[in-house]
CSV table of C-alpha atoms in Angstrom, one decimal:
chain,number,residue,atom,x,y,z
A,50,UNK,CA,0.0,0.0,0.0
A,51,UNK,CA,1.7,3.2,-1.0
A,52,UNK,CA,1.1,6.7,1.7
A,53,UNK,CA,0.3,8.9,-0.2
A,54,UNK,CA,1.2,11.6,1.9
A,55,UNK,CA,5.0,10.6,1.9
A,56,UNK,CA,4.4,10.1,-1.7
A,57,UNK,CA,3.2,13.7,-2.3
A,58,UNK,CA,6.2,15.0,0.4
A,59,UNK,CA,8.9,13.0,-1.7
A,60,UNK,CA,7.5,14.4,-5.1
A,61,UNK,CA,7.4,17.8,-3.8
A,62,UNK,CA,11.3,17.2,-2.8
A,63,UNK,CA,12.2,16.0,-6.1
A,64,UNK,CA,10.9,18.6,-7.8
A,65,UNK,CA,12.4,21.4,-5.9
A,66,UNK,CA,15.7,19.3,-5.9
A,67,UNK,CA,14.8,19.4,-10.0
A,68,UNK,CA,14.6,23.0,-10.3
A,69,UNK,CA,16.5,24.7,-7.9
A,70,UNK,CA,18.8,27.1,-10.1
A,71,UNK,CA,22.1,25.5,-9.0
A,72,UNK,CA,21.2,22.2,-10.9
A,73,UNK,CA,20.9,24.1,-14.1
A,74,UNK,CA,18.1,21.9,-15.1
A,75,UNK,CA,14.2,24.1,-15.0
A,76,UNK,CA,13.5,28.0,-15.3
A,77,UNK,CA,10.1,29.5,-15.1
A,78,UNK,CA,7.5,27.0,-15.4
A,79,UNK,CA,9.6,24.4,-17.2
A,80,UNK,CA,9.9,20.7,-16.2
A,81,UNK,CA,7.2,18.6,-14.8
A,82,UNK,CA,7.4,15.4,-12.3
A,83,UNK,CA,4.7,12.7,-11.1
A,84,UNK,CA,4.5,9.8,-8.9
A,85,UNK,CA,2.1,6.6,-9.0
A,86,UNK,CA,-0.3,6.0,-6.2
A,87,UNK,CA,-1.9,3.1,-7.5
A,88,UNK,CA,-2.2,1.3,-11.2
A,89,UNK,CA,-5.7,3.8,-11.5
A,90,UNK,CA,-3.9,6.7,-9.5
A,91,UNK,CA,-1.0,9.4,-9.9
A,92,UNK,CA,0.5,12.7,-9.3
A,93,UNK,CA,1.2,15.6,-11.5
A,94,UNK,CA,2.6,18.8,-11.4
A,95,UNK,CA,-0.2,21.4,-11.8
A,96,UNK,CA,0.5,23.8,-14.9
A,97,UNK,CA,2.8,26.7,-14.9
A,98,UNK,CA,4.1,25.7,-11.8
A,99,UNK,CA,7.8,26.4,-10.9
A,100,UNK,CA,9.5,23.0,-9.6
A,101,UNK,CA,12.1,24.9,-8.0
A,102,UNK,CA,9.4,26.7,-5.7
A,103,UNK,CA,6.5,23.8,-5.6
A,104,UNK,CA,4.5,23.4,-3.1
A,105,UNK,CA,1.7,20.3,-2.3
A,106,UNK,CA,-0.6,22.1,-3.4
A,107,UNK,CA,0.9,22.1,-7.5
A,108,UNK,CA,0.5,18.7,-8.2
A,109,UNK,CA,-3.1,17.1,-9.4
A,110,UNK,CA,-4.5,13.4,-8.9
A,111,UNK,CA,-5.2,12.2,-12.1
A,112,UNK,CA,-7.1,8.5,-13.2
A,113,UNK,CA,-4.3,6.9,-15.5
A,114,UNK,CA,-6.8,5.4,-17.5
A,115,UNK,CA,-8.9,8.8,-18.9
A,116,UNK,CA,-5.0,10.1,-19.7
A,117,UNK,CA,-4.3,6.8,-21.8
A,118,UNK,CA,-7.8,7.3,-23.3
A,119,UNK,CA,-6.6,10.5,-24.5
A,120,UNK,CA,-3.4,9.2,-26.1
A,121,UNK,CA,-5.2,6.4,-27.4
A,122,UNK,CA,-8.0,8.6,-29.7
A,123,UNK,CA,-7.7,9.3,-33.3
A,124,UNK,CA,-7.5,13.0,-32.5
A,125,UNK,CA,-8.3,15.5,-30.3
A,126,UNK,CA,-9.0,19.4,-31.1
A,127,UNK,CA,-6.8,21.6,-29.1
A,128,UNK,CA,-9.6,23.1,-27.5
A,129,UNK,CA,-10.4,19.6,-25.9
A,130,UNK,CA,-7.3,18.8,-24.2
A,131,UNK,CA,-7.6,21.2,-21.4
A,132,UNK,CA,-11.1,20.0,-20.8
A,133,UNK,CA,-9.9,16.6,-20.7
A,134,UNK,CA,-7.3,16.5,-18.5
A,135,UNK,CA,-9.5,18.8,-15.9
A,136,UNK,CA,-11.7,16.1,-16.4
A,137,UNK,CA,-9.1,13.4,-15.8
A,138,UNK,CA,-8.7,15.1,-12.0
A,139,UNK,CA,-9.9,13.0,-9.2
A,140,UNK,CA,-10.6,16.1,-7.5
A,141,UNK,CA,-12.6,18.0,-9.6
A,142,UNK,CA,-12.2,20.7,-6.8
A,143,UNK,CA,-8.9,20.9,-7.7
A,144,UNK,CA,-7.6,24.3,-8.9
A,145,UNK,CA,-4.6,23.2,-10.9
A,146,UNK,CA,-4.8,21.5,-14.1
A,147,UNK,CA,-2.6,18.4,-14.7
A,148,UNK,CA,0.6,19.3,-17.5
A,149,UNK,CA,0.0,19.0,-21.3
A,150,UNK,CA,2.9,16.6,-20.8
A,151,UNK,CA,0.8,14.4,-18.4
A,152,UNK,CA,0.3,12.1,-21.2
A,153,UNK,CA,3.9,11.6,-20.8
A,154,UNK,CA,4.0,10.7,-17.0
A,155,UNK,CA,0.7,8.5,-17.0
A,156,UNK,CA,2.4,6.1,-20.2
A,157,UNK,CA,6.0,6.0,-18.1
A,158,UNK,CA,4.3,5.4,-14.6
A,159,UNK,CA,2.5,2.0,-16.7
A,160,UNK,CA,6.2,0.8,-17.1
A,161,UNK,CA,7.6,-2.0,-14.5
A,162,UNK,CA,9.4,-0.4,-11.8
A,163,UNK,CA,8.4,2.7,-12.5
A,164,UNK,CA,7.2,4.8,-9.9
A,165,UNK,CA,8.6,8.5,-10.3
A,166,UNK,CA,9.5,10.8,-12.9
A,167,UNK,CA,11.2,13.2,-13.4
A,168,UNK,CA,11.2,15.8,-16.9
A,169,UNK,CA,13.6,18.7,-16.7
A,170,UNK,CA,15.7,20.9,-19.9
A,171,UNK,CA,19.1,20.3,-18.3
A,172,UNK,CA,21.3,23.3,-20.1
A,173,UNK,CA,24.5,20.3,-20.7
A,174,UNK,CA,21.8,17.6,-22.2
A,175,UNK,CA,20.1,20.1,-24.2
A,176,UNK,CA,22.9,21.0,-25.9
A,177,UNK,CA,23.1,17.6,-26.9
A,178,UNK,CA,19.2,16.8,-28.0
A,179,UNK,CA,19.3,20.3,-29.9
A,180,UNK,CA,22.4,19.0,-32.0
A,181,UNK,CA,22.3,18.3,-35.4
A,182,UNK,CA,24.5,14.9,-34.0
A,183,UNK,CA,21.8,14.0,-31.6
A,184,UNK,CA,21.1,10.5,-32.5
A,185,UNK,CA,24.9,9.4,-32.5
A,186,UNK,CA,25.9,11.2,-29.7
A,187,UNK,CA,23.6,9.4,-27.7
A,188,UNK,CA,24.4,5.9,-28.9
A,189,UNK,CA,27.4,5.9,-26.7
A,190,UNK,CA,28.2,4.5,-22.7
A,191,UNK,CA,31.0,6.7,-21.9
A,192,UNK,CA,31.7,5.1,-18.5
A,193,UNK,CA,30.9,2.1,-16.3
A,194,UNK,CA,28.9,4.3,-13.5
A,195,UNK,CA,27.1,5.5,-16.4
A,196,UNK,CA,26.0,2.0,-17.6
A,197,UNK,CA,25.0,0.9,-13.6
A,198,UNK,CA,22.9,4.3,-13.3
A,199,UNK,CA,20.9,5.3,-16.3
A,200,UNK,CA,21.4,1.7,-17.8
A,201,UNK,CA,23.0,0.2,-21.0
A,202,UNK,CA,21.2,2.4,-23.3
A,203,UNK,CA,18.7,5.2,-23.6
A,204,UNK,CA,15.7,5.9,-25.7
A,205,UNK,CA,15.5,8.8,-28.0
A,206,UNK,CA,12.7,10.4,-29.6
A,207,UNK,CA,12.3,12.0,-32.7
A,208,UNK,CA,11.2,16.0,-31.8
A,209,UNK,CA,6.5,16.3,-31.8
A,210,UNK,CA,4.8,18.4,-30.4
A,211,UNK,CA,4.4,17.9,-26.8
A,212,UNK,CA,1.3,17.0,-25.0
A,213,UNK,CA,-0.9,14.6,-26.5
A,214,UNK,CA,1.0,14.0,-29.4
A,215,UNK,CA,4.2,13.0,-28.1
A,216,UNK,CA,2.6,11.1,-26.1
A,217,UNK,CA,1.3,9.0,-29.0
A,218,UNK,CA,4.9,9.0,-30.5
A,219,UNK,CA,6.4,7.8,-26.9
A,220,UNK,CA,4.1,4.9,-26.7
A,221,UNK,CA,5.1,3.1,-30.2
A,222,UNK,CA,8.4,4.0,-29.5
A,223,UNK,CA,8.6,2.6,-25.9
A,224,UNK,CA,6.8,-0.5,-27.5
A,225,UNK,CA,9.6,-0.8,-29.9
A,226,UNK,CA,12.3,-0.9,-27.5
A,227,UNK,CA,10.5,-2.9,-25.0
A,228,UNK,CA,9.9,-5.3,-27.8
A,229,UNK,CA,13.5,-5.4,-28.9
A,230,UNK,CA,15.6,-5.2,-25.8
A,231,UNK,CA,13.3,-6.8,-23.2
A,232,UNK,CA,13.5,-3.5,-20.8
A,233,UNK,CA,12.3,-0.6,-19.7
A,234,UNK,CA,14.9,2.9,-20.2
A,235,UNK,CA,15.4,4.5,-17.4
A,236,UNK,CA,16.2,7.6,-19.8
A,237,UNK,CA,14.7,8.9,-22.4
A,238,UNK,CA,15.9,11.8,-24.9
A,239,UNK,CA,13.9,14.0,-26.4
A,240,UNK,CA,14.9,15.5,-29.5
A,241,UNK,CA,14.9,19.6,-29.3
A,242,UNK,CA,12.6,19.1,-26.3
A,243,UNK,CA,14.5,17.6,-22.7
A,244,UNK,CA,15.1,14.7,-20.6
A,245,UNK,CA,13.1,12.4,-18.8
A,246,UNK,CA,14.6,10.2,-16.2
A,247,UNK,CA,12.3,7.0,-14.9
A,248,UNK,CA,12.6,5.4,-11.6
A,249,UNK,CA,11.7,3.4,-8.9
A,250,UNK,CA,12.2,5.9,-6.4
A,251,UNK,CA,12.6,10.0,-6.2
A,252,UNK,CA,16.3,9.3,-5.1
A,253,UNK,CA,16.7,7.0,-8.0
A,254,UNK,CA,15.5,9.9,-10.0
A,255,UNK,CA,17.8,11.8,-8.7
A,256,UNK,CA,20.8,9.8,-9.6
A,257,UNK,CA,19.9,9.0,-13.3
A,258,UNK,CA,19.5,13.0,-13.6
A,259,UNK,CA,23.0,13.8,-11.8
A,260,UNK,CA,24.7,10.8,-13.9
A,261,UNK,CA,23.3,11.9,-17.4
A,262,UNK,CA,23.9,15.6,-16.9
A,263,UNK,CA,27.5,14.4,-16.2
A,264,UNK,CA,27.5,12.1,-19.2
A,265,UNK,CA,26.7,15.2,-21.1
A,266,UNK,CA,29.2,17.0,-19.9
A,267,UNK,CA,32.0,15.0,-20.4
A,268,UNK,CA,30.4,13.9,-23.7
A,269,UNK,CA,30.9,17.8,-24.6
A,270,UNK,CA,34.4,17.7,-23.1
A,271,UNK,CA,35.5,15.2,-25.6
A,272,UNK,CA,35.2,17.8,-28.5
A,273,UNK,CA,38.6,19.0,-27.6
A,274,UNK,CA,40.0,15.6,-27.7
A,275,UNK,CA,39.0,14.1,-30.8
A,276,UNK,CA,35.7,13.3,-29.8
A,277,UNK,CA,34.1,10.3,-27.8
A,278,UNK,CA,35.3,6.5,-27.5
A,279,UNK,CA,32.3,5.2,-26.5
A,280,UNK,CA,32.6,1.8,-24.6
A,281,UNK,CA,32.3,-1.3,-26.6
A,282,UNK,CA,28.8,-3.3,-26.2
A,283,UNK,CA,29.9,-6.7,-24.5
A,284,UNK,CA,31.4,-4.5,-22.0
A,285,UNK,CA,28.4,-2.6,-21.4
A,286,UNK,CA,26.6,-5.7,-21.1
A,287,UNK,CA,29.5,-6.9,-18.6
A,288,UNK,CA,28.9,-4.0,-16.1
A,289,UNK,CA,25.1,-4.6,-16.7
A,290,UNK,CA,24.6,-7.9,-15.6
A,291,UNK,CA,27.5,-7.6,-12.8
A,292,UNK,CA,26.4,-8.9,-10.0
A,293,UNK,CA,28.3,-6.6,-7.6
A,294,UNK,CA,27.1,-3.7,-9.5
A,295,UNK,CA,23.5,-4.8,-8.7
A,296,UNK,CA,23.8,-4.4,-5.4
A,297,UNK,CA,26.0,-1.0,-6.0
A,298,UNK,CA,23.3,0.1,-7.9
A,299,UNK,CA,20.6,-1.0,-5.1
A,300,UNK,CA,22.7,1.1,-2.4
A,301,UNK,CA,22.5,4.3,-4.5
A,302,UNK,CA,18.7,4.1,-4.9
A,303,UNK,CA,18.4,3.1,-1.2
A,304,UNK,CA,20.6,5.2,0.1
């Protein structure tokens, strides 16, 4: 049974921790978070709300299921989208309505072991997803911590429009890579957009956010030497299935 009210406390934590200025991550109303509270259940940051200043109060229950719904139509009119994510609320006395990108959260909160997110415009991974090198420059695992953090590879998506529309795009392409490498991402890349880091817990948010943005960086670095070597795939895979870096990994996320 998850508590909801530690839930809402360690979303509220996260977010703050996502946009406070010093992380270089969020400005203004950017970014957006959730957590699940049950399969039918989550929580959303509230529209123009500023992560780095959030309070309880700017994030929004929302039924997964009327979300999905939306992503899942033909098409829907712009008009209609506000009306149906208000509607989506479990509180219908709620003043906030849920993100245009809560499409987004509700398709990555249905993914095994997924129970936070966290979607920020980090300045050093931006760089990257607004390159005209975007695809290759992410097909590399510079380091091993890299690999035990934010995983053996990420997913990258092609630049739509965000809201319901990306949302469409995200579920094929999550479907793809589920389909071909048997496992969720715990990062995905949007192209001229952001980042979105999945995980079983806020601090395991946090890590996958810290560890990218520092892939990025030294990724950027690497321009002055020649460029990136990127590790080779079997030892990827090596530091993947380690078993000694499963329980590393387990202690980070735990803390």
């Amino acid at each position: 049974m998850i508590d909801r009210n530690q839930t809402l406390n360690e979303l509220v934590e996260l977010s703050r921790w996502l946009g406070a200025p010093e992380r270089d991550c969020t400005i203004l109303g950017e970014g957006n978070t959730s957590a699940k509270l049950s399969d039918e259940t989550f929580l959303v940051k509230a529209s123009g709300g500023e992560l780095g200043a959030i309070e309880a109060g700017g994030f929004v229950e929302v039924r997964s299921q009327e979300i999905l719904k939306m992503v899942e139509a033909d098409s829907i009119p712009d008009a209609e989208v506000r009306e149906r994510l208000t509607a989506a609320k479990v509180d219908l006395n709620h003043p906030g309505v849920p993100s245009v990108e809560t499409p987004l959260h509700a398709i990555c909160l249905g993914l095994p072991g997924v129970s936070f997110i966290g979607h920020g415009h980090p300045v050093a991974i931006n760089a990257i997803v607004c390159s005209n090198d975007f695809e290759q420059a992410l097909s590399h695992r510079l380091f091993p911590d890299q690999v035990v953090v934010c995983g053996p590879r990420s997913l990258q998506v092609p630049y739509v429009d965000p809201g319901v529309e990306l949302g469409k795009k995200l579920l094929r392409s999550l479907a793809e890579y589920l389909n071909k490498w048997g496992e969720a991402p715990k990062t995905i890349y949007l192209r001229n957009h952001g980042f979105v880091a999945l995980g079983s817990s806020a601090r395991q948010v946090k890590a996958i956010t810290q560890m990218a943005v520092k892939a990025a960086r030294i990724l950027a670095g690497t321009a002055a030497f020649g460029g990136p070597h990127g590790m080779d795939a079997i030892d990827i895979d090596r530091i993947h299935t380690r078993p000694d870096e499963h329980h590393r990994q387990r202690v980070m996320d735990n803390g």
